[in-house]
Amino acid sequence: MLTVKPSRPRERGGFRIGTGAVAAVVPLLVAGIAVVLTWDSILSIRQFGLGFWSHSTWDPVAGVFGAFPFIWGTLYSSLLALILSTPIALGIAVFLSDLSPHALRQPLVFLTELLAAIPSIVYGLWGIFVLVPVVRSIETMVPPWLRRFPLFEGPPLGVGLLAAGLILSVMVIPFTASVAREVLKAVPPSQREGAYALGATRWEAIRMAMFYGRQGIMGAVMLGLGRALGETMAVTMVIGNTPRASLSLFAPQYTMAAVIANEFSEAADDLYLHALVEIGLVLFVITVAINTISRLLIWRVGSERA
Amino acid sequence: MLRRRLVSAAAVGFCVLSVVLALVPLGFILFFVLKEGLPALTFDFLTRLPKPVGEPGGGMGNAILGSSILIGLAALIAVPVGIVSGIHLSEFRGGRLATAARFAADVLNGVPSIVIGIFAYSIAVMPFRRFSALAGGVALGIMMIPIIVRTTEELLNLVPGTLRDGALALGATRARAVFTVILPAALPGILTGVLVALARIAGETAPLLFTAFNNHYWSVRLNQPIASLTVQVYTYAISPYDDWHRQAWAGATVLIGAVLLFSLLSRAVIRRLERMHHA
């Protein structure tokens, strides 16, 4: 019997290798960032070890560097942003996937995308001149008995963790909302149809769909968290830039990204520079980890559909 | 049943409220930027050098030129790398390298811009002991790459497989099929990817603070520090001078205009593409 070999005429793999060499740049960049940042923070890593992350003194003049207030401020402000933004972002995702009249959908998608397109520096400018005064007047309205709680301690400055959390939550909403909407769209129609067939209300059917896509929705929320952790300019402009960890929402604090933005070009000696790069390195590691997890969660929902 | 209906109505109401809650800040931001920025957006602002503290007037002409140069440099670095990588990802979808590169692009897309700035500082500022336009372009270029890679890949995947089959059946090599048939079909889409990436980096400030740095004068030299609109807006915003605040708002107006222009252009192209493929 005649067998036909599938032939690839004049195919010598040059095309694959050529384009592959360029595509390899992308993973090499990620690896390069890890290597270069580690190399350039080696002085700080050697000198302070893990204590770098638990000590609170940040004194460039004395050469003492402890980054606890920055990691605290980053985690606290991002967590606050997540708490404020997640319900709203999911509400938007549900509205756009299940509830919106057809004519409204495209314009609303465009407007939420616009929210993501506004540059961070413009958010910051608006934060300084519009949001911070509003936050300050809200803070002055807080009654004295409430002020005794650690959460609301301190003078009403306007700048501080609350302002940062608010502005971050607005900035994160479009990212979480758009991924969550994709996830809800990817849920097979049979899930909602089945729920309706059993007599479910509209909300109960949507809840079924959300439960089905829960991993993807987790991924969407984590993607938003990744954005919040690394956000720089807007936060720098409203958080008050004070390296003192505090529970208070009203207290001016500091974040990892903000201290790099403020002090990097002024870092006079090598140890100071290396300490700042180490903060960048950890920011890199945290965001890569969070993005990896969220991608895996989102991909899994996508592939189940296929 | 009534309780369940009420819960359902409340949940639907919350979703509507969410949309309103997100649109309120958007409206406020656009309103304030236009209200404060438009009156300060004069011809002088667009063409003059900044004046020293205390002297009224002056503008951000050099910063607008600087931003254009930085964005151009970034595109020059990112577009070739991004498109060729995107081709590889689309053509050799299942390959190990393609999977790794796709994943790396998504990861790189999530790396904070300030971290990219540190990397650019280490590879393009430290060796020369000097802030430079080139270093700023490198930082922005690295940010553009993953966006272009992923959009190029997605849009090439949209090109019907029959086109490729036809080309291969006529005896074309894979490279020839890609460059003469598939790529031209996807070109408007790839342009969109570039526009989306431009919109994303046009407003970046953090990675420029310690790469391109700033410059008070006109400069087109790539090995010298260069002014940029975003860094200038930042400097003016945190200054204590009213006149500078006005100029910061005007700068923000220009920024929003540029970002909006890139976004609207890309949307227009996407619309046309969708219509083409559905027809």
XYZ file of C-alpha atoms in Angstrom:
585
model
C 0.000 0.000 0.000
C 1.139 3.467 -0.794
C 1.822 5.637 2.192
C 1.910 9.339 1.863
C 4.262 11.173 4.155
C 2.981 14.590 5.110
C 5.626 16.752 3.538
C 6.646 20.273 4.424
C 8.339 21.464 1.268
C 11.228 23.887 1.624
C 10.601 24.123 5.331
C 13.881 24.210 7.156
C 12.713 25.657 10.423
C 14.431 28.953 9.797
C 11.184 30.847 10.229
C 10.384 29.138 13.485
C 13.856 29.698 14.868
C 14.039 33.287 13.627
C 10.762 34.440 15.137
C 11.428 32.271 18.174
C 14.675 34.096 18.854
C 12.728 37.355 19.066
C 9.901 35.838 21.118
C 12.499 34.569 23.583
C 13.185 38.216 24.429
C 9.959 38.348 26.462
C 10.756 35.587 29.001
C 14.379 36.784 29.016
C 13.197 40.241 30.030
C 11.291 38.847 32.991
C 14.310 36.772 34.039
C 16.569 39.760 33.399
C 14.553 41.979 35.721
C 14.814 39.369 38.484
C 18.579 38.972 38.050
C 19.423 42.662 37.682
C 17.281 43.714 40.634
C 18.788 41.012 42.833
C 22.298 42.003 41.773
C 21.663 45.673 42.487
C 20.211 45.060 45.916
C 22.912 42.669 47.096
C 24.504 45.170 49.522
C 21.231 45.710 51.327
C 20.350 42.001 51.330
C 23.763 41.128 52.835
C 23.729 43.892 55.421
C 20.178 43.638 56.733
C 18.986 40.146 55.783
C 15.377 39.455 56.623
C 15.463 42.125 59.328
C 15.070 44.618 56.484
C 11.373 43.719 56.400
C 10.648 43.784 60.114
C 12.470 46.949 61.170
C 10.784 50.320 61.059
C 13.672 52.767 61.074
C 14.335 54.363 57.702
C 17.257 56.732 58.166
C 19.315 57.282 55.002
C 21.695 59.662 56.762
C 22.628 57.091 59.395
C 22.608 54.293 56.834
C 19.881 52.359 58.679
C 17.186 50.880 56.475
C 14.070 49.056 57.653
C 11.248 48.680 55.179
C 8.379 47.566 57.411
C 6.375 50.824 57.153
C 6.431 50.608 53.360
C 5.265 47.027 53.092
C 2.627 47.792 55.727
C 1.360 50.828 53.820
C 1.322 48.936 50.527
C -0.608 45.985 51.950
C -2.984 48.136 53.995
C -3.878 50.555 51.198
C -4.273 47.722 48.656
C -6.449 45.720 51.032
C -8.647 48.755 51.677
C -8.909 49.336 47.929
C -9.844 45.692 47.417
C -12.591 45.815 50.050
C -14.061 48.966 48.524
C -13.697 48.011 44.862
C -14.562 44.296 44.714
C -18.344 44.542 45.326
C -18.649 47.464 42.914
C -16.507 45.830 40.233
C -18.510 42.589 40.466
C -21.749 44.582 40.361
C -20.583 46.239 37.151
C -19.512 42.904 35.666
C -22.917 41.356 36.422
C -24.762 44.381 35.073
C -22.792 44.336 31.834
C -23.023 40.578 31.312
C -26.585 39.846 32.462
C -28.693 42.926 33.041
C -27.772 45.774 30.743
C -30.093 46.720 27.883
C -28.303 45.976 24.643
C -28.039 49.603 23.553
C -26.368 50.604 26.818
C -23.766 47.867 26.909
C -21.187 49.183 24.422
C -21.178 52.753 25.769
C -20.828 51.487 29.345
C -17.979 49.162 28.402
C -16.279 52.136 26.753
C -16.748 54.323 29.829
C -15.331 51.734 32.225
C -12.393 51.264 29.867
C -11.915 55.017 29.941
C -11.595 54.787 33.717
C -8.648 52.448 33.146
C -7.138 54.704 30.485
C -6.891 57.837 32.647
C -3.199 58.204 33.529
C -2.166 57.645 37.121
C -0.707 61.147 37.309
C -4.107 62.647 36.440
C -5.741 60.598 39.208
C -3.070 61.979 41.518
C -3.619 65.579 40.452
C -7.350 65.193 40.987
C -6.609 63.463 44.286
C -4.521 66.346 45.626
C -6.871 69.155 44.680
C -10.331 67.566 44.830
C -10.377 64.291 46.764
C -8.050 65.193 49.652
C -10.056 68.295 50.703
C -13.239 66.197 50.606
C -11.616 63.455 52.705
C -10.364 66.104 55.151
C -13.852 67.495 55.681
C -15.218 63.995 56.179
C -12.506 63.331 58.750
C -13.337 66.519 60.694
C -16.949 65.353 60.916
C -15.968 62.172 62.774
C -17.238 62.521 66.390
C -14.645 62.492 69.224
C -15.815 59.197 70.756
C -15.118 57.450 67.468
C -11.676 59.016 67.306
C -10.579 56.993 70.316
C -10.576 53.869 68.166
C -7.159 53.176 66.619
C -8.804 53.030 63.186
C -9.671 56.746 63.292
C -6.838 58.187 65.367
C -4.919 61.319 64.522
C -5.580 64.780 63.164
C -7.782 65.199 60.068
C -5.123 65.885 57.441
C -6.928 64.657 54.354
C -3.783 63.046 52.994
C -3.346 59.538 54.317
C -4.370 55.947 53.976
C -8.072 56.616 53.420
C -7.437 58.937 50.465
C -4.987 56.422 48.983
C -7.442 53.532 49.415
C -10.262 55.503 47.819
C -8.270 56.550 44.773
C -6.817 53.043 44.373
C -10.267 51.489 44.497
C -11.450 53.693 41.622
C -8.346 52.804 39.618
C -8.697 49.062 40.218
C -12.436 48.772 39.448
C -12.140 48.681 35.633
C -9.518 45.899 35.686
C -11.460 43.625 38.014
C -14.757 44.417 36.296
C -13.571 43.651 32.784
C -11.979 40.298 33.678
C -14.977 39.287 35.817
C -17.270 40.145 32.910
C -15.216 37.917 30.589
C -15.490 35.119 33.149
C -19.264 35.511 33.457
C -19.565 35.486 29.673
C -17.552 32.252 29.542
C -19.951 30.408 31.868
C -22.004 27.980 29.743
C -25.609 29.165 29.232
C -26.842 25.818 30.527
C -25.858 26.918 34.041
C -28.242 29.867 34.029
C -30.915 28.012 32.019
C -30.855 25.143 34.487
C -31.331 27.527 37.379
C -34.263 29.259 35.676
C -35.821 25.882 34.865
C -35.799 25.069 38.570
C -37.653 28.307 39.273
C -34.741 30.497 40.294
C -35.086 34.255 40.413
C -32.819 36.394 38.236
C -30.340 36.938 41.072
C -30.306 33.239 41.981
C -29.464 32.352 38.379
C -26.668 34.945 38.324
C -25.368 33.584 41.610
C -25.210 30.115 40.051
C -23.168 31.533 37.183
C -20.864 33.355 39.610
C -20.415 30.182 41.626
C -19.544 28.274 38.453
C -16.951 30.884 37.519
C -15.725 31.473 41.087
C -12.113 30.645 40.299
C -12.045 33.105 37.442
C -13.672 35.754 39.610
C -11.014 35.130 42.258
C -8.485 35.606 39.474
C -10.107 38.896 38.468
C -9.946 40.179 42.039
C -6.298 39.151 42.360
C -5.465 40.885 39.096
C -6.910 44.042 40.622
C -4.832 43.460 43.752
C -1.702 43.212 41.608
C -2.526 46.589 40.067
C -3.129 48.191 43.445
C 0.126 46.916 44.954
C 2.273 48.458 42.230
C 0.349 51.675 41.674
C 2.740 54.565 42.168
C 1.974 58.143 41.214
C -1.596 58.590 42.406
C -0.796 56.972 45.755
C 2.418 58.952 46.201
C 0.466 62.159 45.755
C -2.242 61.482 48.356
C -0.884 59.105 51.020
C 1.252 61.663 52.855
C 4.617 59.894 52.496
C 5.349 59.333 56.176
C 7.271 56.143 57.011
C 5.317 55.250 60.129
C 3.114 52.150 60.165
C -0.255 52.859 61.758
C -3.654 51.203 61.976
C -5.349 54.544 61.514
C -7.104 55.250 58.230
C -6.486 58.961 58.796
C -2.724 58.680 59.319
C -0.315 59.700 56.586
C 1.659 56.618 55.590
C 3.956 55.411 52.838
C 4.082 52.609 50.248
C 6.878 50.623 48.609
C 6.269 52.131 45.190
C 6.008 55.651 46.616
C 9.326 55.533 48.459
C 11.069 54.356 45.295
C 9.465 57.175 43.286
C 10.407 59.813 45.847
C 13.892 58.820 46.853
C 15.454 56.864 44.004
C 17.022 59.756 42.127
C 18.319 61.219 45.389
C 19.920 58.057 46.739
C 23.461 59.293 47.246
C 25.306 56.164 48.353
C 25.297 52.556 47.220
C 23.690 51.089 50.321
C 20.772 53.536 50.090
C 20.283 52.716 46.406
C 20.481 48.981 47.070
C 17.901 49.272 49.851
C 15.499 50.974 47.432
C 16.172 48.376 44.718
C 15.478 45.618 47.255
C 12.063 47.155 47.875
C 11.542 47.093 44.102
C 12.687 43.483 43.941
C 10.147 42.402 46.546
C 7.423 44.384 44.794
C 8.396 42.522 41.616
C 8.287 39.110 43.295
C 4.916 39.791 44.953
C 3.253 41.081 41.773
C 4.654 38.244 39.644
C 3.341 35.708 42.156
C -0.098 37.301 42.315
C -0.363 37.680 38.554
C 0.725 34.085 38.018
C -1.944 32.775 40.374
C -4.643 34.978 38.882
C -3.737 33.999 35.293
C -3.876 30.331 36.197
C -7.306 30.800 37.787
C -8.648 32.748 34.790
C -7.170 30.357 32.229
C -8.773 27.415 33.966
C -12.269 28.834 33.544
C -11.469 29.629 29.910
C -10.272 26.117 29.146
C -13.165 24.373 30.865
C -15.443 25.962 28.322
C -13.531 24.465 25.417
C -41.236 33.558 47.204
C -41.771 37.239 47.946
C -38.581 37.298 49.990
C -36.627 35.711 47.147
C -38.038 38.202 44.683
C -37.100 41.068 46.978
C -33.554 39.749 47.367
C -33.312 39.451 43.616
C -34.567 42.991 43.083
C -32.139 44.299 45.702
C -29.218 42.541 44.021
C -30.165 43.928 40.639
C -30.470 47.353 42.231
C -26.984 46.999 43.708
C -25.554 46.199 40.281
C -27.130 49.315 38.799
C -25.802 51.327 41.748
C -22.299 49.936 41.136
C -22.289 51.238 37.592
C -23.381 54.666 38.824
C -20.754 54.610 41.600
C -17.998 53.967 39.055
C -19.214 56.603 36.624
C -19.389 59.348 39.256
C -15.609 59.604 39.780
C -15.064 59.349 36.021
C -17.397 62.294 35.475
C -15.809 64.265 38.326
C -12.286 63.705 37.047
C -13.082 64.659 33.461
C -15.099 67.656 34.655
C -12.302 69.017 36.863
C -9.564 68.399 34.331
C -11.494 70.308 31.669
C -12.698 73.032 34.027
C -9.249 73.767 35.453
C -7.203 72.785 32.440
C -8.910 74.334 29.418
C -8.547 77.984 30.524
C -4.806 77.443 31.075
C -4.380 75.658 27.770
C -2.969 78.567 25.789
C -0.728 78.744 22.757
C 2.130 79.806 25.047
C 1.555 76.735 27.204
C 1.981 74.457 24.208
C 5.035 76.201 22.763
C 7.032 77.974 25.499
C 9.706 76.866 27.925
C 8.842 76.802 31.636
C 9.562 80.068 33.480
C 11.487 80.158 36.757
C 9.530 80.193 40.022
C 7.733 83.489 40.627
C 7.595 84.594 37.015
C 4.125 84.041 35.605
C 3.591 82.510 32.175
C 5.774 80.025 30.393
C 4.664 76.622 29.230
C 5.448 72.977 28.698
C 6.535 73.103 25.063
C 9.785 71.279 25.728
C 7.972 68.646 27.808
C 5.465 67.978 25.026
C 8.325 67.572 22.550
C 10.165 65.389 25.075
C 7.159 63.119 25.601
C 6.778 62.727 21.840
C 10.427 61.722 21.521
C 10.163 59.270 24.417
C 7.022 57.675 23.008
C 8.618 57.460 19.561
C 11.703 55.775 20.999
C 9.558 53.320 22.932
C 7.609 52.412 19.803
C 10.832 51.988 17.840
C 12.039 49.460 20.417
C 8.763 47.670 21.104
C 6.980 47.439 17.753
C 9.442 45.129 15.906
C 10.000 42.894 18.938
C 6.301 42.822 19.779
C 5.035 42.011 16.301
C 7.602 39.303 15.499
C 6.999 37.676 18.908
C 3.264 37.879 18.315
C 3.721 36.096 14.978
C 5.658 33.326 16.688
C 3.019 32.937 19.393
C 0.260 32.671 16.818
C 2.056 30.411 14.324
C 3.550 27.979 16.811
C 0.724 28.147 19.342
C 1.359 24.856 21.101
C 5.149 25.105 21.186
C 7.029 25.241 24.445
C 8.651 28.583 23.671
C 5.344 30.122 22.595
C 3.667 29.014 25.817
C 6.541 30.391 27.902
C 6.582 33.684 26.001
C 2.808 34.080 26.275
C 2.960 33.522 29.989
C 5.947 35.861 30.349
C 4.095 38.579 28.421
C 1.153 38.352 30.816
C 3.506 38.462 33.787
C 5.458 41.411 32.353
C 2.174 43.218 31.761
C 1.466 43.019 35.488
C 4.897 44.196 36.654
C 4.531 47.678 38.198
C 5.896 50.436 35.983
C 8.120 51.710 38.781
C 9.910 48.330 38.822
C 10.447 48.542 35.055
C 11.925 51.971 35.778
C 14.473 50.485 38.187
C 15.428 47.876 35.589
C 15.896 50.554 32.920
C 17.959 52.577 35.401
C 20.231 49.581 35.994
C 20.802 48.760 32.330
C 20.645 52.192 30.677
C 21.503 54.847 33.273
C 24.065 53.269 35.601
C 26.524 52.131 32.899
C 26.710 55.679 31.480
C 26.338 57.454 34.810
C 23.776 59.768 33.246
C 19.998 60.107 32.987
C 18.985 60.049 29.335
C 16.087 60.136 26.902
C 17.263 56.738 25.694
C 16.870 55.206 29.162
C 13.340 56.616 29.351
C 12.553 55.161 25.932
C 13.864 51.764 27.036
C 11.629 51.819 30.123
C 8.509 52.733 28.139
C 9.448 50.294 25.348
C 9.649 47.384 27.807
C 6.154 48.294 29.006
C 4.795 48.321 25.457
C 6.193 44.933 24.401
C 3.761 42.605 26.215
C 0.711 44.561 25.062
C 1.777 44.446 21.409
C 2.734 40.757 21.647
C -0.643 39.695 22.996
C -2.803 41.810 20.688
C -0.779 40.791 17.629
C -1.184 37.147 18.584
C -4.915 37.424 19.191
C -5.544 39.279 15.942
C -3.447 36.893 13.859
C -5.467 34.048 15.353
C -8.599 35.721 13.999
C -7.399 35.444 10.395
C -9.364 32.527 8.903
C -7.325 29.313 8.651
C -8.512 28.829 5.065
C -6.320 31.771 3.990
C -3.233 30.022 5.317
C -4.305 26.666 3.882
C -4.772 28.310 0.508
C -1.326 29.857 0.570
C 0.316 26.613 1.714
C -1.601 24.643 -0.935
C -0.130 26.914 -3.566
C 3.289 25.821 -2.371
C 4.184 28.806 -0.212
C 6.489 28.244 2.730
C 5.183 29.088 6.156
C 7.220 32.294 6.276
C 5.901 33.352 2.887
C 2.320 32.560 3.862
C 2.671 34.640 7.025
C 4.328 37.652 5.465
C 2.360 37.859 2.226
C -1.090 36.598 3.238
C -1.754 36.400 6.971
C 0.102 39.481 8.167
C -1.461 41.861 5.618
C -4.898 40.546 6.555
C -4.227 41.256 10.220
C -2.347 44.518 9.755
C -5.112 46.939 10.796
C -5.554 44.878 13.936
C -1.877 44.962 14.704
C -1.934 48.722 14.285
C -4.649 48.696 16.930
C -2.410 46.788 19.286
C 0.264 49.433 18.835
C -2.280 52.192 19.514
C -3.531 50.451 22.660
C 0.053 50.162 23.860
C 0.721 53.833 23.068
C -2.371 54.872 25.014
C -1.111 52.863 27.941
C 2.402 54.352 28.067
C 1.605 57.935 27.025
C 0.496 58.698 30.573
C 3.326 56.913 32.392
C 5.261 58.913 34.937
C 6.856 56.563 37.445
C 9.370 54.853 35.117
C 10.566 58.228 33.788
C 11.378 59.825 37.153
C 14.847 58.328 37.292
C 15.513 57.378 33.663
C 14.617 60.337 31.440
C 14.611 62.545 34.562
C 13.724 66.118 33.577
C 15.139 69.042 31.647
C 14.257 72.729 31.823
C 15.323 73.435 28.261
C 14.613 72.288 24.738
C 16.475 69.059 24.101
C 16.391 66.437 21.383
C 19.586 64.646 22.324
C 19.078 61.030 23.257
C 22.044 60.837 25.627
C 20.814 63.751 27.735
C 18.024 64.032 30.299
C 14.761 65.059 28.672
C 11.572 66.677 29.912
C 8.268 64.848 29.697
C 4.726 66.053 30.096
C 3.923 63.597 32.868
C 6.973 64.319 35.025
C 6.411 68.043 34.510
C 2.770 67.722 35.616
C 3.954 65.845 38.705
C 6.589 68.456 39.566
C 4.089 71.275 39.173
C 1.288 69.466 41.017
C 3.310 68.981 44.203
C 4.757 72.508 44.079
C 3.246 75.242 46.275
C 2.591 77.727 43.425
C -0.879 78.485 42.064
C 0.383 79.327 38.611
C 2.150 75.960 38.411
C -1.014 74.202 39.585
C -2.919 75.791 36.703
C -0.266 74.574 34.289
C -0.410 71.083 35.806
C -4.137 70.960 35.022
C -3.453 72.147 31.485
C -0.833 69.398 31.150
C -3.366 66.856 32.409
C -5.808 68.045 29.749
C -3.223 67.456 27.031
C -2.464 64.001 28.482
C -6.116 62.974 28.613
C -6.537 64.275 25.073
C -3.629 62.165 23.824
C -4.777 59.020 25.628
C -8.336 59.511 24.412
C -7.153 60.017 20.843
C -5.160 56.770 20.880
C -8.066 54.870 22.498
C -10.711 56.189 20.112
C -8.522 55.489 17.078
C -7.934 51.926 18.226
C -11.645 51.415 18.876
C -12.500 52.666 15.406
C -10.096 50.171 13.836
C -11.397 47.313 16.003
C -15.000 48.123 15.003
C -14.085 48.028 11.320
C -12.246 44.747 11.788
C -15.163 43.127 13.578
C -17.511 44.172 10.813
C -15.077 42.783 8.219
C -14.826 39.406 9.894
C -18.532 39.083 10.520
C -19.390 39.938 6.922
